[in-house]
């Protein structure tokens, strides 16, 4: 199993930027799709960005053009660069790993087998 640890969450003002990091350890060779999800209080956990082993990326409509997902060559570090932040981006952000390729799974949490503990992002207006 893959262990994931997020960091970088903070409180920022609207229009600001933030970079989240996720450190992966364990059976990293068995990872397929790596993703960032977020969950606001009382809402479901939604995927905002995903990246495959060949660096093909997928973004939700809500963050497309503002967020950038990336990974290092060894796939042991995952990043989410967030720009032009809005109050509606406020949520706990989770790093997640799947054994499946991004193109073969939906944007739901079902096919993700490893999760981090989450990091809080708060955007004030």
mmCIF file of C-alpha atoms in Angstrom, residues 6 12 21 25 28 31 49 56 61 77 91 94 121-122 125:
data_model
loop_
_atom_site.group_PDB
_atom_site.id
_atom_site.type_symbol
_atom_site.label_atom_id
_atom_site.label_comp_id
_atom_site.label_asym_id
_atom_site.label_seq_id
_atom_site.Cartn_x
_atom_site.Cartn_y
_atom_site.Cartn_z
ATOM 1 C CA UNK A 6 -0.019 16.236 2.288
ATOM 2 C CA UNK A 12 -4.914 33.034 2.045
ATOM 3 C CA UNK A 21 2.611 18.955 -1.800
ATOM 4 C CA UNK A 25 6.060 6.208 0.086
ATOM 5 C CA UNK A 28 4.973 3.486 -5.328
ATOM 6 C CA UNK A 31 0.471 3.507 -8.550
ATOM 7 C CA UNK A 49 -7.060 17.295 -10.657
ATOM 8 C CA UNK A 56 -1.444 13.421 -18.855
ATOM 9 C CA UNK A 61 -14.247 22.591 -14.644
ATOM 10 C CA UNK A 77 6.042 13.794 -4.893
ATOM 11 C CA UNK A 91 -11.842 22.914 1.650
ATOM 12 C CA UNK A 94 -6.581 15.242 -0.125
ATOM 13 C CA UNK A 121 -7.020 25.489 2.536
ATOM 14 C CA UNK A 122 -9.012 28.532 3.578
ATOM 15 C CA UNK A 125 -12.729 37.347 0.587
#
